[in-house]
mmCIF file of C-alpha atoms in Angstrom:
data_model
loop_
_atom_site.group_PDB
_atom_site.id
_atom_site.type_symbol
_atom_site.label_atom_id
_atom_site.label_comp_id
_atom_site.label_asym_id
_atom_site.label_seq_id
_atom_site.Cartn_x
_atom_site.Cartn_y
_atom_site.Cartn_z
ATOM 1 C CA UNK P 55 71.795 74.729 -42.788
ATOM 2 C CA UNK P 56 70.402 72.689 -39.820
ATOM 3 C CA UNK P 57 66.588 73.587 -38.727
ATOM 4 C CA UNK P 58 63.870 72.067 -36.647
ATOM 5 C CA UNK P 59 59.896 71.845 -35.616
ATOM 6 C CA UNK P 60 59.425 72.203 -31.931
ATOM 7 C CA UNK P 61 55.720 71.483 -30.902
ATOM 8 C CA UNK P 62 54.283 72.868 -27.936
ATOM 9 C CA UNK P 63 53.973 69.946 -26.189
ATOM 10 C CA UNK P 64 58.217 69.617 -25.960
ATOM 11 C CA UNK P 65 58.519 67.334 -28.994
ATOM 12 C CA UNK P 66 61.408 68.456 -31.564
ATOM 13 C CA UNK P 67 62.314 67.134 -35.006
ATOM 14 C CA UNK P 68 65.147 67.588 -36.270
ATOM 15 C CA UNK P 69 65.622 69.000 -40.242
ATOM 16 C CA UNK P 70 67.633 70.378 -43.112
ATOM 17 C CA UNK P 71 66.298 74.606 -43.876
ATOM 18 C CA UNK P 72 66.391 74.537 -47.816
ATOM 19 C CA UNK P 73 64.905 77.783 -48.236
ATOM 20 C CA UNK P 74 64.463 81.112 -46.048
ATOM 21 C CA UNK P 75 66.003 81.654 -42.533
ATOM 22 C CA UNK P 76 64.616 82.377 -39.546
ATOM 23 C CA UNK P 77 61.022 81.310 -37.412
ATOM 24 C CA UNK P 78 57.917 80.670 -38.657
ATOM 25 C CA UNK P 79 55.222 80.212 -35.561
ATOM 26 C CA UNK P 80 52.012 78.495 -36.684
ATOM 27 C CA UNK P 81 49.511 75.657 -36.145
ATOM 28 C CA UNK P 82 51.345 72.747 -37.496
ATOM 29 C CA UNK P 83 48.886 70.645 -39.619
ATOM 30 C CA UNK P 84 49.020 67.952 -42.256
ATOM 31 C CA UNK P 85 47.991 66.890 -45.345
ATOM 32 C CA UNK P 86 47.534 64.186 -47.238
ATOM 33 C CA UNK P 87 47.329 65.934 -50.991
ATOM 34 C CA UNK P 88 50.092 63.809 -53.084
ATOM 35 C CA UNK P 89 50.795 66.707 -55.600
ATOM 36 C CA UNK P 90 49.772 70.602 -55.817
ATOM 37 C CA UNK P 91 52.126 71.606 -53.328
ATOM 38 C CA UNK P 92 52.354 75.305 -54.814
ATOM 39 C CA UNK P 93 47.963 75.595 -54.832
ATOM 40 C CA UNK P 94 48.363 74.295 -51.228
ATOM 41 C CA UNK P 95 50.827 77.319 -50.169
ATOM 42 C CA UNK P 96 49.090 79.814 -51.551
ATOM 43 C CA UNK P 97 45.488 79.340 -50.534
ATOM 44 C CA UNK P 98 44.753 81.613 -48.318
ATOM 45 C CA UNK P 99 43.009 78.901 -45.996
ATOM 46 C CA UNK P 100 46.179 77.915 -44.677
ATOM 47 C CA UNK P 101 47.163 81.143 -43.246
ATOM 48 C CA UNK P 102 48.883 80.746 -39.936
ATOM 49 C CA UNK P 103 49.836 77.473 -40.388
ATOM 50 C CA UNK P 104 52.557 75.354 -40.318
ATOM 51 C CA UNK P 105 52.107 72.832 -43.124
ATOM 52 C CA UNK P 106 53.577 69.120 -43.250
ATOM 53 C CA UNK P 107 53.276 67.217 -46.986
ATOM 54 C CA UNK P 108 52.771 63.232 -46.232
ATOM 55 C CA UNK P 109 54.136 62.906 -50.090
ATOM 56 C CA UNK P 110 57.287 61.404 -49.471
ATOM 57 C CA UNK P 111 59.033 63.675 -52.013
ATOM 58 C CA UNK P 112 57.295 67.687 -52.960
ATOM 59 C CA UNK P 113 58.859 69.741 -55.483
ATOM 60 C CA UNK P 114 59.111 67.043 -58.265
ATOM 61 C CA UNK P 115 57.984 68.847 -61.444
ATOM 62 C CA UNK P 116 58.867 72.961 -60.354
ATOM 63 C CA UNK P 117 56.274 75.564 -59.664
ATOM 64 C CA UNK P 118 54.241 77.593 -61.954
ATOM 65 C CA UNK P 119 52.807 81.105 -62.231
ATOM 66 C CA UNK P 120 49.261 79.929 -62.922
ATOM 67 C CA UNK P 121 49.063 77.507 -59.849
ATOM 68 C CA UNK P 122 49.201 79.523 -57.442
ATOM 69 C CA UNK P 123 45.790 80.427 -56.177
ATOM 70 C CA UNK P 124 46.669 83.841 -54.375
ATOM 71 C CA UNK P 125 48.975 86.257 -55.370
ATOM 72 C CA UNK P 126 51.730 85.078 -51.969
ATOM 73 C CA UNK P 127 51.924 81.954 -49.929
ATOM 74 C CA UNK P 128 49.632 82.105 -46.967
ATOM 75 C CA UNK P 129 51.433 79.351 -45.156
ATOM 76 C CA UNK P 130 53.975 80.054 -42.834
ATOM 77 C CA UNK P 131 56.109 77.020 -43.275
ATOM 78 C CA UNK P 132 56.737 73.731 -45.321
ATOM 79 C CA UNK P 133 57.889 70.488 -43.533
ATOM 80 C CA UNK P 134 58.846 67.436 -46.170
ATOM 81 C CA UNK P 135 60.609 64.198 -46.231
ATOM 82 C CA UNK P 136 62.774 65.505 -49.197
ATOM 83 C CA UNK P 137 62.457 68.762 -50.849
ATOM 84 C CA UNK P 138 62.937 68.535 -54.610
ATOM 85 C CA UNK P 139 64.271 71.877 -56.554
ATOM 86 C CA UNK P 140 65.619 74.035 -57.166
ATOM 87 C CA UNK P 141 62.645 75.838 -58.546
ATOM 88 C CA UNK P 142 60.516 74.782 -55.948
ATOM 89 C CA UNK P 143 63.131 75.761 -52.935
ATOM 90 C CA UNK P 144 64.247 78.916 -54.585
ATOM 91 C CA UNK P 145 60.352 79.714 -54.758
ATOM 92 C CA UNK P 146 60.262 79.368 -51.505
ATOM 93 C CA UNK P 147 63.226 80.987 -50.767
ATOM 94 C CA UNK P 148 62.183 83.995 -52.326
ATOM 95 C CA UNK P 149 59.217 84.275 -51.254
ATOM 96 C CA UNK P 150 60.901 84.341 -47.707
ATOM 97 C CA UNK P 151 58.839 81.206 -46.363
ATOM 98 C CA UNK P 152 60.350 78.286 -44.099
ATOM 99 C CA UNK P 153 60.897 75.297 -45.212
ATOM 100 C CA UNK P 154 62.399 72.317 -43.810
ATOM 101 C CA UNK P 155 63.551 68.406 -45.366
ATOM 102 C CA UNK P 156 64.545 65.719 -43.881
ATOM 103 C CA UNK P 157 61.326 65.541 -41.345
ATOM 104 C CA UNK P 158 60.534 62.441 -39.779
ATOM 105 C CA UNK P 159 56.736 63.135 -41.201
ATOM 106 C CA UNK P 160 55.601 60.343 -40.433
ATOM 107 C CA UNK P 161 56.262 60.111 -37.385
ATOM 108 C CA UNK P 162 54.931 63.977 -36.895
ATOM 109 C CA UNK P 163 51.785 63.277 -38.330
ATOM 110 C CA UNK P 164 50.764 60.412 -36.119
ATOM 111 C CA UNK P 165 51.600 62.577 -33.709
ATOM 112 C CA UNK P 166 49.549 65.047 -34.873
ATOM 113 C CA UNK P 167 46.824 62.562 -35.439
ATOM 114 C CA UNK P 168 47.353 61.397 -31.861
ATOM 115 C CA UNK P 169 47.344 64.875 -30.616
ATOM 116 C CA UNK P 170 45.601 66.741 -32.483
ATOM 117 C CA UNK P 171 46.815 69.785 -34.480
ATOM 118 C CA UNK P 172 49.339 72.111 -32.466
ATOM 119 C CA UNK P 173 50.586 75.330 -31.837
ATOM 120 C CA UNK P 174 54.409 74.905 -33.407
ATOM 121 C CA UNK P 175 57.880 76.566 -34.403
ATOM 122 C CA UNK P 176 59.531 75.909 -37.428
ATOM 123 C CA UNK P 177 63.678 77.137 -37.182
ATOM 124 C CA UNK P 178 65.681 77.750 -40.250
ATOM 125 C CA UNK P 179 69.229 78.478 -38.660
ATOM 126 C CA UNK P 180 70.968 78.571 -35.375
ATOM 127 C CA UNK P 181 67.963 78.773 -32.279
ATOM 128 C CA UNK P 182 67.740 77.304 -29.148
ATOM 129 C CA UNK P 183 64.911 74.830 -28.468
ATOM 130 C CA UNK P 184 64.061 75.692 -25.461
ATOM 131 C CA UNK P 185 63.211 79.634 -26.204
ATOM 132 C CA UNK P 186 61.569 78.340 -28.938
ATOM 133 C CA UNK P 187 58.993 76.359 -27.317
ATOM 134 C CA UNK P 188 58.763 78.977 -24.374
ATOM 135 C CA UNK P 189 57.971 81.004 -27.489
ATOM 136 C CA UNK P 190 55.376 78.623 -28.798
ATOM 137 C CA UNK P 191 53.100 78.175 -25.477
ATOM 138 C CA UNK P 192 53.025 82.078 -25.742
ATOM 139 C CA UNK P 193 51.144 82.442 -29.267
ATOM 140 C CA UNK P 194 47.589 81.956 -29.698
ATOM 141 C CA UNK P 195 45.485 78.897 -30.558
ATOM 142 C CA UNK P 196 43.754 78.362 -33.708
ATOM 143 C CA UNK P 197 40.491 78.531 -32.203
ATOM 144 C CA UNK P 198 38.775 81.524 -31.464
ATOM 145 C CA UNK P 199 40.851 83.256 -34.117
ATOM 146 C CA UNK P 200 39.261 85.355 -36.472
ATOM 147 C CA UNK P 201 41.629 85.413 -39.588
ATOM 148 C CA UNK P 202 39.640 86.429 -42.633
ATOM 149 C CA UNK P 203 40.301 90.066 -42.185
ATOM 150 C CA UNK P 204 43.949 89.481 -42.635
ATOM 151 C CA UNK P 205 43.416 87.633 -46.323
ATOM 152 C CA UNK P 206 40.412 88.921 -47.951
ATOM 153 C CA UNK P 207 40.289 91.918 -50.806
ATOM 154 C CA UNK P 208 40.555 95.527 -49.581
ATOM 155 C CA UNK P 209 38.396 96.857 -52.221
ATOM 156 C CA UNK P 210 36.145 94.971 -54.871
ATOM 157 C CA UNK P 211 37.191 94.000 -57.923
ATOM 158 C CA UNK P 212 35.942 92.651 -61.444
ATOM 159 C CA UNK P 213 37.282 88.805 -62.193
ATOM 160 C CA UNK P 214 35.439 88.598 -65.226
ATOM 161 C CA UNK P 215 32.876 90.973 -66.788
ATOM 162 C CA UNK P 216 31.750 88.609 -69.599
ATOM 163 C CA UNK P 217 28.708 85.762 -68.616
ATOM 164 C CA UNK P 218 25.056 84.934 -68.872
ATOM 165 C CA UNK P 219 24.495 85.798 -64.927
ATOM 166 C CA UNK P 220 26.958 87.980 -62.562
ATOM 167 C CA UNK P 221 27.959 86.208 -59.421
ATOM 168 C CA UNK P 222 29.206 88.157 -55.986
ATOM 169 C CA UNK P 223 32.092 86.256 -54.671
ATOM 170 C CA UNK P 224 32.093 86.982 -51.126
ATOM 171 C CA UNK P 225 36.225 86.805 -50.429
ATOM 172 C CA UNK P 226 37.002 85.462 -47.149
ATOM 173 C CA UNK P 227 40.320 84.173 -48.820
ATOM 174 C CA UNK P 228 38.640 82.900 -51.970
ATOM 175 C CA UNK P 229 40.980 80.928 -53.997
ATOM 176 C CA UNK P 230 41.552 81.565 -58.100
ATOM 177 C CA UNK P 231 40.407 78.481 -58.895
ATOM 178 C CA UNK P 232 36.431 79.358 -57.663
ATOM 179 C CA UNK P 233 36.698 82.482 -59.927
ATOM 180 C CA UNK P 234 38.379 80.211 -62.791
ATOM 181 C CA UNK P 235 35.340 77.769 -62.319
ATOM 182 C CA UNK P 236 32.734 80.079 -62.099
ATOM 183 C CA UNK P 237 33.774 82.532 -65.053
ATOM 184 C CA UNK P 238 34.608 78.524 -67.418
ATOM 185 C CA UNK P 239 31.129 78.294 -66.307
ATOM 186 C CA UNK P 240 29.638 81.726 -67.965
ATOM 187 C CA UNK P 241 29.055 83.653 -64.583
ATOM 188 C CA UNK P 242 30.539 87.210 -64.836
ATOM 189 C CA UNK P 243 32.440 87.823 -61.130
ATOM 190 C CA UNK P 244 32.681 90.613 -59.027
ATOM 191 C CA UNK P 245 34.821 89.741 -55.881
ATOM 192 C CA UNK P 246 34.189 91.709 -52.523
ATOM 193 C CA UNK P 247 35.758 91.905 -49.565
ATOM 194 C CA UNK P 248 34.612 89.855 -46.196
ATOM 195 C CA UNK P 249 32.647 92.876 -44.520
ATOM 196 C CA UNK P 250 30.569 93.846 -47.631
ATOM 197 C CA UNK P 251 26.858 94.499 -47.258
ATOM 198 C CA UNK P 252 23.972 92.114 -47.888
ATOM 199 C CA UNK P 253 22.143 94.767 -49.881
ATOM 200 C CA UNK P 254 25.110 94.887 -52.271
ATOM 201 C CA UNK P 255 25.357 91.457 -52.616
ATOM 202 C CA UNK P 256 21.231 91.336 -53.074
ATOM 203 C CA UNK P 257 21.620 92.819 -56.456
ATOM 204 C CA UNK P 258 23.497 90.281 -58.366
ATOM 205 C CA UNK P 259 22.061 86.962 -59.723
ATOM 206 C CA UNK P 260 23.664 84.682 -57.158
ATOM 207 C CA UNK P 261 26.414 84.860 -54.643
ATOM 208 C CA UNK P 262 29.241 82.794 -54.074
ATOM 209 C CA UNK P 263 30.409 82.297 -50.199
ATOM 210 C CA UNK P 264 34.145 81.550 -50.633
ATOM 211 C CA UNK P 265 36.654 79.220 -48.465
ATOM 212 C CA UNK P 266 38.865 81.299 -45.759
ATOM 213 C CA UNK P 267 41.031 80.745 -42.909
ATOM 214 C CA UNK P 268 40.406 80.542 -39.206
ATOM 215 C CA UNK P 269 37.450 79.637 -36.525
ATOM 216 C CA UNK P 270 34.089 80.548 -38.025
ATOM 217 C CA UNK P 271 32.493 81.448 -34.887
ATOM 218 C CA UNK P 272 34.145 84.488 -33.902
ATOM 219 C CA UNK P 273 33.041 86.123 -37.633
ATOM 220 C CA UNK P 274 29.249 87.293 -36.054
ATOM 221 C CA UNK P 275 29.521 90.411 -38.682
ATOM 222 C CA UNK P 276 29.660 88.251 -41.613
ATOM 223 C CA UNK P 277 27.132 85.612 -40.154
ATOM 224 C CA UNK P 278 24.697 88.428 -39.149
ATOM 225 C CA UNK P 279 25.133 89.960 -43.252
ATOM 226 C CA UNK P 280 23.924 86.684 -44.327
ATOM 227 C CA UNK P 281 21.233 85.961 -42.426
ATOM 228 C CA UNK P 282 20.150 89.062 -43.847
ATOM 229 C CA UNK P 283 20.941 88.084 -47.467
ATOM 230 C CA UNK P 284 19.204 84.820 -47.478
ATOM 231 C CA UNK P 285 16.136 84.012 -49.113
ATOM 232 C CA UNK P 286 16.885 87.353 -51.507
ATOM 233 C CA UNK P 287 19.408 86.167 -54.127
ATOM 234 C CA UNK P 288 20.683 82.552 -54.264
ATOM 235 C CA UNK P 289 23.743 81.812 -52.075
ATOM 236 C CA UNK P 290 25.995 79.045 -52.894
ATOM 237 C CA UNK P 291 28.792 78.405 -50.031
ATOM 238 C CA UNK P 292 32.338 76.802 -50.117
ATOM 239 C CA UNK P 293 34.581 75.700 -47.240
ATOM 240 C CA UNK P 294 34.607 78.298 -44.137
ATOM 241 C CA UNK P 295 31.322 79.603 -46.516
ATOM 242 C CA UNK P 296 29.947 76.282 -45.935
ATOM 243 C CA UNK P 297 30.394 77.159 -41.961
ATOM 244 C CA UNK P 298 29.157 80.392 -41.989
ATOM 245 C CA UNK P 299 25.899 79.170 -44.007
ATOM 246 C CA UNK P 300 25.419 76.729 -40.755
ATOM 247 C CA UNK P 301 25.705 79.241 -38.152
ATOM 248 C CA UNK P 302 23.393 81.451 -40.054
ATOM 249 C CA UNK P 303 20.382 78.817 -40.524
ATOM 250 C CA UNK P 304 21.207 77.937 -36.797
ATOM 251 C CA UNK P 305 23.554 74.901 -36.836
ATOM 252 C CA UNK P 306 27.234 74.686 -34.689
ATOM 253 C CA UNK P 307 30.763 74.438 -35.653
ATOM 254 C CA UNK P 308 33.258 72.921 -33.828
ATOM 255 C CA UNK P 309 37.113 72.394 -34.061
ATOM 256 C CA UNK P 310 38.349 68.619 -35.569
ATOM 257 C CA UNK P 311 41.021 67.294 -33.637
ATOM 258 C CA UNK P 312 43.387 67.195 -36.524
ATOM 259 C CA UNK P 313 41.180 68.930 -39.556
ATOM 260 C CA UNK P 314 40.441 67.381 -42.851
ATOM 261 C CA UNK P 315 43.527 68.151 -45.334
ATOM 262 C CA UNK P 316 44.268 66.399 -48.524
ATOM 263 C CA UNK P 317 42.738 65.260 -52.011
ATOM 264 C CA UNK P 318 41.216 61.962 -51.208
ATOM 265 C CA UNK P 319 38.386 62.551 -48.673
ATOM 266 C CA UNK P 320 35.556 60.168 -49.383
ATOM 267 C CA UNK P 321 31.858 62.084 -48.701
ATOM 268 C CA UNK P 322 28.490 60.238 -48.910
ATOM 269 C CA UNK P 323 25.509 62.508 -51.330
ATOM 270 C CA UNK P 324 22.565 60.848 -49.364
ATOM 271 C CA UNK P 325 20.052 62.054 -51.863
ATOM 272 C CA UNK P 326 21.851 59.164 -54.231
ATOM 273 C CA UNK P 327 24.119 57.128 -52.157
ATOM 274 C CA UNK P 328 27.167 58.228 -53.981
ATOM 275 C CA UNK P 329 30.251 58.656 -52.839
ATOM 276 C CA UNK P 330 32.373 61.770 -53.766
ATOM 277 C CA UNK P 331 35.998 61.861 -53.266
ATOM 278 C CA UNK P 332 36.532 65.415 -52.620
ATOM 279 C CA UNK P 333 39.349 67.806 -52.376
ATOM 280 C CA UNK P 334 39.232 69.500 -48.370
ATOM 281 C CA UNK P 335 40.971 71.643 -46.593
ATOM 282 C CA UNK P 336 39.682 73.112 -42.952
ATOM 283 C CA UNK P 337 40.007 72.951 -39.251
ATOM 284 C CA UNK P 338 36.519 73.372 -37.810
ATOM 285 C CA UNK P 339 33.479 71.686 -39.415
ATOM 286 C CA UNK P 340 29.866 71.905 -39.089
ATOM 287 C CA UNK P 341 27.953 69.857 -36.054
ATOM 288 C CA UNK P 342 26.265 66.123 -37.862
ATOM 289 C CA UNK P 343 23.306 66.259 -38.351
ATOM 290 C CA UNK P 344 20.299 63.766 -39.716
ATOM 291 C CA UNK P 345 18.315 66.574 -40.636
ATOM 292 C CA UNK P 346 17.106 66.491 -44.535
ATOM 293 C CA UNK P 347 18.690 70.256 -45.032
ATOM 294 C CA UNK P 348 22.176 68.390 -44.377
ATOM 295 C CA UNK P 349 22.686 66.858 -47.774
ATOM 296 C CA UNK P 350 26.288 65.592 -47.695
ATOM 297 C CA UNK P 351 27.834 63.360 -44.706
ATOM 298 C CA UNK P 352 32.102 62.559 -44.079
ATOM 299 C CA UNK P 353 32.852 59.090 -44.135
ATOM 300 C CA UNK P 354 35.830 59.564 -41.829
ATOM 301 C CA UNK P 355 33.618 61.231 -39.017
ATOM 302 C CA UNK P 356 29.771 61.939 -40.070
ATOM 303 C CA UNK P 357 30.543 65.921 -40.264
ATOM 304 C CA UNK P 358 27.858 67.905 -42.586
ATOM 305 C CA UNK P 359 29.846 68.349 -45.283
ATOM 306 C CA UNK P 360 26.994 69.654 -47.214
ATOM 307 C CA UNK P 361 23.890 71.747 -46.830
ATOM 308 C CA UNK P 362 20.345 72.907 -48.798
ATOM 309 C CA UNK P 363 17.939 75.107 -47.864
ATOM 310 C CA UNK P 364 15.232 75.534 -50.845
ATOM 311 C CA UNK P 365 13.305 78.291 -49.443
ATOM 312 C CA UNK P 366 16.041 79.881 -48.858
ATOM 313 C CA UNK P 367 17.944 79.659 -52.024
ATOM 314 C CA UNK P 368 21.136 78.564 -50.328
ATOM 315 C CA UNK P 369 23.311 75.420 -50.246
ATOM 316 C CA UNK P 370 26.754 74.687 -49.452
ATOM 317 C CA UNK P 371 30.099 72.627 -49.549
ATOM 318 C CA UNK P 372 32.373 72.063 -47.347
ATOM 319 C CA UNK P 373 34.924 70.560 -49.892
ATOM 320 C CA UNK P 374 36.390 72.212 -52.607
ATOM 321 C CA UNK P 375 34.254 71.349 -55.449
ATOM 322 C CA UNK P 376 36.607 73.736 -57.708
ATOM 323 C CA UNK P 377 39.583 70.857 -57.051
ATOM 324 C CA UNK P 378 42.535 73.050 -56.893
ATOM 325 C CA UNK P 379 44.230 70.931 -56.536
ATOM 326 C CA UNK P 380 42.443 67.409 -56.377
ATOM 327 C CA UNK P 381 39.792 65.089 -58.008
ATOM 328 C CA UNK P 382 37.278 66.137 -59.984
ATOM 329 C CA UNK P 383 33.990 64.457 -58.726
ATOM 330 C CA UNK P 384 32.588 67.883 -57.598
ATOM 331 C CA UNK P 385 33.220 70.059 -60.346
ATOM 332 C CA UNK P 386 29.477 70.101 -61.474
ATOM 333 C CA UNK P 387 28.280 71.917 -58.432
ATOM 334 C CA UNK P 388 29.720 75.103 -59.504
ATOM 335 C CA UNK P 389 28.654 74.511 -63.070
ATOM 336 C CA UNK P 390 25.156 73.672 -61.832
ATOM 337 C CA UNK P 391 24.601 76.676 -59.744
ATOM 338 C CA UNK P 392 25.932 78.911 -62.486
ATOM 339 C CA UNK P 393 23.630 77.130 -65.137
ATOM 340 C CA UNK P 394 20.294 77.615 -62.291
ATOM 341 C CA UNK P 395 20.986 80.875 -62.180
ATOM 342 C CA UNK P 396 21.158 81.831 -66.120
ATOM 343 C CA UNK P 397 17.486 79.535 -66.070
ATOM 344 C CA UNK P 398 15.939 81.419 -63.404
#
């Protein structure tokens, strides 16, 4: 069955559907991860997105029940070079998600890169182009959007009741592999959803500020609960957590052009000169800054990609130093934060 990406600025590429039919509007974004093409679906980061592999081939060695890191894809479509299956097209396929092969993808991500990520279409099936892209300009842009809502818990829950400390996870589309990190690391977890209270989260040993989708900005409810929380409990933040954290100790986000996606993003610690290829995955990022409190710099475009705040208690990541998938030069900052806490 024939398919295509329209983006909203008129540009089409053409492709094969190998999975479900129909439309799948979105942000059409890239990324440069070479494998963990099933973690990448399913975390909950890329919701409303439209999401194009620069591995020349995804779907090589089949999908698994214990890599996905939500319980449904959050993506709206897939756009490859080749598809491999059939496991991983029949996942997709029943799981009711787009997913087109035969992309020109590199071509679409210069373009992307050129451009900057775009409101898109992906068509699985008969469509004409032209509605489609007079359906595109219609939808709304990434920024502004506040998307956490649609992702995070409805009620708390217990991840693990066994550990040395008991950690609040703060779910603003927290990913398993956080809770798998911080329970391998002795924490007992609680996970709450994105409006809860900061004299809730006060009463555990340390909170955990997880990664989500969407612009932080508009999220003043959950920015206001933590400026509350801080300097109460110690506060460790990850991704759009990482944001948040910013906005509350009075820093700026903004949105990247094209976003930092993939498993190979080089990041400078200052406080040793080493450099940390990270795992990433977000949209908006937190202003530079030379100020001691920003502990972490990008080497692709001098982005805090790390904060600390000692009086407060609270520091922050914005890669994914759980490395679901990805390298694993980050892991200890989990394990360090759970092993603080259980000394304190």
């Amino acid at each position: 069955m024939k398919g295509f990406l329209a983006l909203e600025d008129g540009t089409v590429f053409e492709g094969q559907s190998v999975a479900a039919e129909g439309s799948a509007f979105g942000e059409a974004v890239f990324t440069t991860a070479m494998t963990g093409y099933q973690e990448v679906v399913t975390d909950p980061s890329f919701a409303e997105q439209l999401i194009c592999f620069t591995a020349p081939m995804v779907g090589n060695y089949g999908v698994a029940s214990a890599r996905s890191e939500s319980k449904r894809p959050h993506a709206r479509a897939v756009l490859m070079r080749e598809a491999r299956g059939p496991a991983w097209t029949d996942w997709l396929h029943e799981r009711g998600i787009v997913a087109l092969s035969g992309i020109d993808t590199r071509s679409l991500v210069l373009k992307l890169r050129e451009s900057g990520a775009m409101r898109a279409v992906a068509v699985a099936g008969d469509g004409s182009v032209d509605e489609a892209l007079a359906a595109v300009r219609l939808q709304p842009s990434m920024e502004g959007r506040a998307l956490v809502a649609d992702v995070s818990t409805r009620e708390p829950y217990v991840y693990s009741d066994a550990g040395s400390v008991h950690v609040a996870v703060v779910d603003y589309g927290a990913k398993r592999s956080i809770l798998r990190r911080l329970a391998g690391a002795g924490a007992a977890v609680t996970v709450f959803p994105h409006d809860v209270d900061a004299d809730t989260l006060a009463e555990f040993d340390g909170v955990v500020l997880s990664n989500g989708p969407g612009d932080p900005e508009p999220l003043v409810d959950e920015v206001a609960v933590l400026e509350q929380l801080l300097g109460r409990v110690p506060v460790l933040g990850i991704c759009l957590g990482h944001q948040l954290l910013g906005l509350a100790t009075g820093m700026k986000t903004f949105k990247l052009p094209f976003g930092h996606r993939g498993a190979n993003h080089p990041v400078l610690e200052r406080a040793t000169g080493r450099v940390l290829v990270t795992s990433q995955n977000h949209g908006f990022a937190v202003e530079p800054s030379e100020e001691r409190e920003a502990t972490h710099v990008s080497l692709y475009d001098g982005t805090t990609e790390g904060l600390d705040f000692p009086a407060d208690r609270a520091r922050s990541a914005q890669f994914h130093p759980e490395a679901g998938p990805g390298p694993h030069d980050a892991w200890p900052i989990i394990r360090d934060f759970v092993e603080e806490l259980a000394a304190a």
